[in-house]
């Protein structure tokens, strides 16, 4: 077996490009066009939500009964509703609510998941195995079936899925659990 010393020395002198986890992740993110487009859309929505009073042409609750059901035009870009409120302004202000609900749901889901994982990891053994089987069962049950079972258990009907009712509460639970289990 013959070793070429000259090639070995050249290989050891070759410069190795150093990188770390964050640089590698940023490099891969920048090469993913769909991720960049999604990030830009989320940033635009966040900026719109923060500066809603400056961006919206009217207040969200400002109505003009003379212009109810106005068609899209110069005054109302997306038209007006039955109370004469500008739809564009209401959509812009609605981004605040939507982003707040999403952020709160993600935060609660994150906190519950962290606590659940900490308990399972700390206890270990049979407790961990039991907790993981519960998660497996939760993954296996479709969301709609889960909500129907809850509605049957609480003797609720599909007609009562309105805000402030048990059905509305269950549909809110569905939205909250959707990020955690389903």
mmCIF file of C-alpha atoms in Angstrom:
data_model
loop_
_atom_site.group_PDB
_atom_site.id
_atom_site.type_symbol
_atom_site.label_atom_id
_atom_site.label_comp_id
_atom_site.label_asym_id
_atom_site.label_seq_id
_atom_site.Cartn_x
_atom_site.Cartn_y
_atom_site.Cartn_z
ATOM 1 C CA UNK A 1 0.000 0.000 0.000
ATOM 2 C CA UNK A 2 1.479 3.231 -1.135
ATOM 3 C CA UNK A 3 0.520 6.630 0.320
ATOM 4 C CA UNK A 4 1.179 9.739 -1.640
ATOM 5 C CA UNK A 5 2.415 12.255 0.890
ATOM 6 C CA UNK A 6 2.206 15.237 -1.424
ATOM 7 C CA UNK A 7 -1.547 14.807 -2.052
ATOM 8 C CA UNK A 8 -2.159 14.281 1.651
ATOM 9 C CA UNK A 9 -0.369 17.529 2.486
ATOM 10 C CA UNK A 10 -2.358 19.421 -0.147
ATOM 11 C CA UNK A 11 -5.611 18.030 1.205
ATOM 12 C CA UNK A 12 -4.746 19.090 4.744
ATOM 13 C CA UNK A 13 -4.012 22.639 3.552
ATOM 14 C CA UNK A 14 -7.309 22.941 1.690
ATOM 15 C CA UNK A 15 -9.606 25.542 3.156
ATOM 16 C CA UNK A 16 -12.789 24.207 4.679
ATOM 17 C CA UNK A 17 -15.779 26.498 4.631
ATOM 18 C CA UNK A 18 -16.973 26.860 8.205
ATOM 19 C CA UNK A 19 -20.682 27.054 8.847
ATOM 20 C CA UNK A 20 -23.061 26.668 11.728
ATOM 21 C CA UNK A 21 -26.662 25.620 12.164
ATOM 22 C CA UNK A 22 -28.092 29.141 11.797
ATOM 23 C CA UNK A 23 -26.108 29.964 8.655
ATOM 24 C CA UNK A 24 -27.099 26.654 7.095
ATOM 25 C CA UNK A 25 -30.774 27.187 7.971
ATOM 26 C CA UNK A 26 -30.727 30.747 6.585
ATOM 27 C CA UNK A 27 -29.045 29.540 3.392
ATOM 28 C CA UNK A 28 -31.694 26.852 2.863
ATOM 29 C CA UNK A 29 -34.496 29.316 3.688
ATOM 30 C CA UNK A 30 -33.241 31.832 1.128
ATOM 31 C CA UNK A 31 -33.227 29.139 -1.563
ATOM 32 C CA UNK A 32 -36.884 28.222 -0.855
ATOM 33 C CA UNK A 33 -38.978 30.702 -2.867
ATOM 34 C CA UNK A 34 -42.321 29.625 -1.415
ATOM 35 C CA UNK A 35 -41.036 30.160 2.129
ATOM 36 C CA UNK A 36 -39.843 33.653 1.203
ATOM 37 C CA UNK A 37 -43.195 34.506 -0.403
ATOM 38 C CA UNK A 38 -45.036 33.239 2.681
ATOM 39 C CA UNK A 39 -42.760 35.216 5.006
ATOM 40 C CA UNK A 40 -43.302 38.397 2.976
ATOM 41 C CA UNK A 41 -47.087 37.928 3.118
ATOM 42 C CA UNK A 42 -46.996 37.395 6.899
ATOM 43 C CA UNK A 43 -44.777 40.461 7.370
ATOM 44 C CA UNK A 44 -47.133 42.584 5.250
ATOM 45 C CA UNK A 45 -50.122 41.352 7.278
ATOM 46 C CA UNK A 46 -48.341 42.130 10.554
ATOM 47 C CA UNK A 47 -47.392 45.629 9.412
ATOM 48 C CA UNK A 48 -50.956 46.207 8.201
ATOM 49 C CA UNK A 49 -52.341 45.044 11.553
ATOM 50 C CA UNK A 50 -49.991 47.254 13.552
ATOM 51 C CA UNK A 51 -50.633 50.366 11.471
ATOM 52 C CA UNK A 52 -54.337 49.711 10.774
ATOM 53 C CA UNK A 53 -55.516 53.182 11.903
ATOM 54 C CA UNK A 54 -53.042 54.790 9.507
ATOM 55 C CA UNK A 55 -53.707 52.469 6.563
ATOM 56 C CA UNK A 56 -57.493 52.078 6.703
ATOM 57 C CA UNK A 57 -59.459 54.799 4.896
ATOM 58 C CA UNK A 58 -62.266 54.761 7.522
ATOM 59 C CA UNK A 59 -62.743 53.609 11.096
ATOM 60 C CA UNK A 60 -63.910 49.988 11.311
ATOM 61 C CA UNK A 61 -67.252 50.981 12.873
ATOM 62 C CA UNK A 62 -67.890 54.165 10.891
ATOM 63 C CA UNK A 63 -71.071 53.701 8.884
ATOM 64 C CA UNK A 64 -73.122 55.769 6.474
ATOM 65 C CA UNK A 65 -76.689 54.532 6.006
ATOM 66 C CA UNK A 66 -76.958 56.462 2.748
ATOM 67 C CA UNK A 67 -74.219 54.287 1.283
ATOM 68 C CA UNK A 68 -75.355 50.859 2.469
ATOM 69 C CA UNK A 69 -74.527 48.097 -0.003
ATOM 70 C CA UNK A 70 -72.368 50.541 -1.970
ATOM 71 C CA UNK A 71 -70.579 48.989 -4.911
ATOM 72 C CA UNK A 72 -66.795 49.033 -5.137
ATOM 73 C CA UNK A 73 -65.573 52.366 -6.378
ATOM 74 C CA UNK A 74 -63.368 55.328 -5.515
ATOM 75 C CA UNK A 75 -64.992 55.994 -2.145
ATOM 76 C CA UNK A 76 -65.292 52.360 -1.046
ATOM 77 C CA UNK A 77 -62.629 50.244 -2.754
ATOM 78 C CA UNK A 78 -64.280 46.941 -1.817
ATOM 79 C CA UNK A 79 -67.789 48.294 -1.350
ATOM 80 C CA UNK A 80 -69.867 48.724 1.792
ATOM 81 C CA UNK A 81 -71.984 46.406 3.928
ATOM 82 C CA UNK A 82 -75.651 46.727 4.960
ATOM 83 C CA UNK A 83 -74.772 49.464 7.485
ATOM 84 C CA UNK A 84 -72.657 51.452 5.040
ATOM 85 C CA UNK A 85 -69.346 50.447 6.626
ATOM 86 C CA UNK A 86 -66.300 50.270 4.386
ATOM 87 C CA UNK A 87 -65.361 46.623 3.786
ATOM 88 C CA UNK A 88 -61.678 47.362 3.147
ATOM 89 C CA UNK A 89 -61.371 49.111 6.512
ATOM 90 C CA UNK A 90 -63.118 46.246 8.261
ATOM 91 C CA UNK A 91 -60.793 43.707 6.608
ATOM 92 C CA UNK A 92 -57.717 45.740 7.595
ATOM 93 C CA UNK A 93 -58.874 45.983 11.205
ATOM 94 C CA UNK A 94 -59.843 42.309 11.077
ATOM 95 C CA UNK A 95 -56.210 41.354 10.500
ATOM 96 C CA UNK A 96 -55.524 42.486 14.069
ATOM 97 C CA UNK A 97 -58.106 40.101 15.468
ATOM 98 C CA UNK A 98 -57.066 37.224 13.215
ATOM 99 C CA UNK A 99 -53.377 37.544 14.021
ATOM 100 C CA UNK A 100 -54.125 37.913 17.747
ATOM 101 C CA UNK A 101 -56.274 34.775 17.775
ATOM 102 C CA UNK A 102 -53.655 32.820 15.834
ATOM 103 C CA UNK A 103 -50.818 34.012 18.053
ATOM 104 C CA UNK A 104 -52.769 33.270 21.232
ATOM 105 C CA UNK A 105 -53.761 29.812 19.998
ATOM 106 C CA UNK A 106 -50.184 29.010 19.026
ATOM 107 C CA UNK A 107 -48.904 30.267 22.389
ATOM 108 C CA UNK A 108 -51.397 28.189 24.380
ATOM 109 C CA UNK A 109 -50.706 25.136 22.219
ATOM 110 C CA UNK A 110 -46.967 25.637 22.658
ATOM 111 C CA UNK A 111 -47.289 25.976 26.445
ATOM 112 C CA UNK A 112 -49.489 22.880 26.757
ATOM 113 C CA UNK A 113 -47.155 20.878 24.516
ATOM 114 C CA UNK A 114 -44.068 21.943 26.473
ATOM 115 C CA UNK A 115 -45.712 21.102 29.811
ATOM 116 C CA UNK A 116 -46.955 17.750 28.495
ATOM 117 C CA UNK A 117 -43.535 16.878 27.114
ATOM 118 C CA UNK A 118 -41.778 17.929 30.317
ATOM 119 C CA UNK A 119 -44.070 15.738 32.411
ATOM 120 C CA UNK A 120 -43.608 12.781 30.070
ATOM 121 C CA UNK A 121 -39.844 13.239 29.964
ATOM 122 C CA UNK A 122 -39.419 13.784 33.697
ATOM 123 C CA UNK A 123 -41.644 10.892 34.768
ATOM 124 C CA UNK A 124 -40.385 8.518 32.088
ATOM 125 C CA UNK A 125 -41.154 4.809 31.997
ATOM 126 C CA UNK A 126 -44.803 3.790 32.167
ATOM 127 C CA UNK A 127 -46.077 7.365 32.538
ATOM 128 C CA UNK A 128 -44.223 8.449 29.405
ATOM 129 C CA UNK A 129 -45.487 5.416 27.501
ATOM 130 C CA UNK A 130 -49.085 6.060 28.629
ATOM 131 C CA UNK A 131 -48.901 9.754 27.717
ATOM 132 C CA UNK A 132 -47.484 8.986 24.287
ATOM 133 C CA UNK A 133 -50.261 6.459 23.620
ATOM 134 C CA UNK A 134 -52.789 9.209 24.452
ATOM 135 C CA UNK A 135 -51.120 11.442 21.877
ATOM 136 C CA UNK A 136 -51.189 8.594 19.334
ATOM 137 C CA UNK A 137 -54.932 8.181 19.944
ATOM 138 C CA UNK A 138 -55.437 11.933 19.541
ATOM 139 C CA UNK A 139 -53.557 11.847 16.234
ATOM 140 C CA UNK A 140 -55.700 8.951 15.057
ATOM 141 C CA UNK A 141 -59.081 10.627 15.690
ATOM 142 C CA UNK A 142 -60.202 13.039 12.955
ATOM 143 C CA UNK A 143 -61.061 16.537 14.191
ATOM 144 C CA UNK A 144 -64.651 16.508 12.955
ATOM 145 C CA UNK A 145 -65.368 13.180 14.626
ATOM 146 C CA UNK A 146 -63.856 14.479 17.864
ATOM 147 C CA UNK A 147 -66.094 17.573 17.820
ATOM 148 C CA UNK A 148 -69.183 15.465 17.024
ATOM 149 C CA UNK A 149 -68.376 13.196 19.977
ATOM 150 C CA UNK A 150 -67.991 16.207 22.265
ATOM 151 C CA UNK A 151 -71.297 17.633 21.031
ATOM 152 C CA UNK A 152 -73.053 14.317 21.687
ATOM 153 C CA UNK A 153 -71.505 14.092 25.138
ATOM 154 C CA UNK A 154 -72.619 17.627 26.034
ATOM 155 C CA UNK A 155 -76.005 17.059 24.316
ATOM 156 C CA UNK A 156 -75.476 19.911 21.888
ATOM 157 C CA UNK A 157 -76.809 20.181 18.354
ATOM 158 C CA UNK A 158 -75.278 21.401 15.145
ATOM 159 C CA UNK A 159 -77.849 24.201 15.050
ATOM 160 C CA UNK A 160 -76.273 25.740 18.143
ATOM 161 C CA UNK A 161 -72.857 26.414 16.650
ATOM 162 C CA UNK A 162 -72.972 30.122 17.348
ATOM 163 C CA UNK A 163 -70.724 32.360 19.387
ATOM 164 C CA UNK A 164 -71.642 32.269 23.057
ATOM 165 C CA UNK A 165 -73.186 28.773 22.931
ATOM 166 C CA UNK A 166 -71.839 25.356 23.769
ATOM 167 C CA UNK A 167 -71.509 24.508 20.074
ATOM 168 C CA UNK A 168 -69.607 27.730 19.511
ATOM 169 C CA UNK A 169 -67.370 26.848 22.431
ATOM 170 C CA UNK A 170 -66.725 23.394 20.980
ATOM 171 C CA UNK A 171 -65.863 24.839 17.588
ATOM 172 C CA UNK A 172 -63.445 27.178 19.389
ATOM 173 C CA UNK A 173 -61.950 24.164 21.159
ATOM 174 C CA UNK A 174 -61.581 22.531 17.745
ATOM 175 C CA UNK A 175 -59.639 25.539 16.503
ATOM 176 C CA UNK A 176 -57.445 25.576 19.611
ATOM 177 C CA UNK A 177 -56.733 21.837 19.530
ATOM 178 C CA UNK A 178 -56.156 21.925 15.789
ATOM 179 C CA UNK A 179 -52.682 23.333 16.259
ATOM 180 C CA UNK A 180 -51.763 20.893 19.003
ATOM 181 C CA UNK A 181 -53.075 17.462 18.023
ATOM 182 C CA UNK A 182 -54.678 17.505 14.570
#
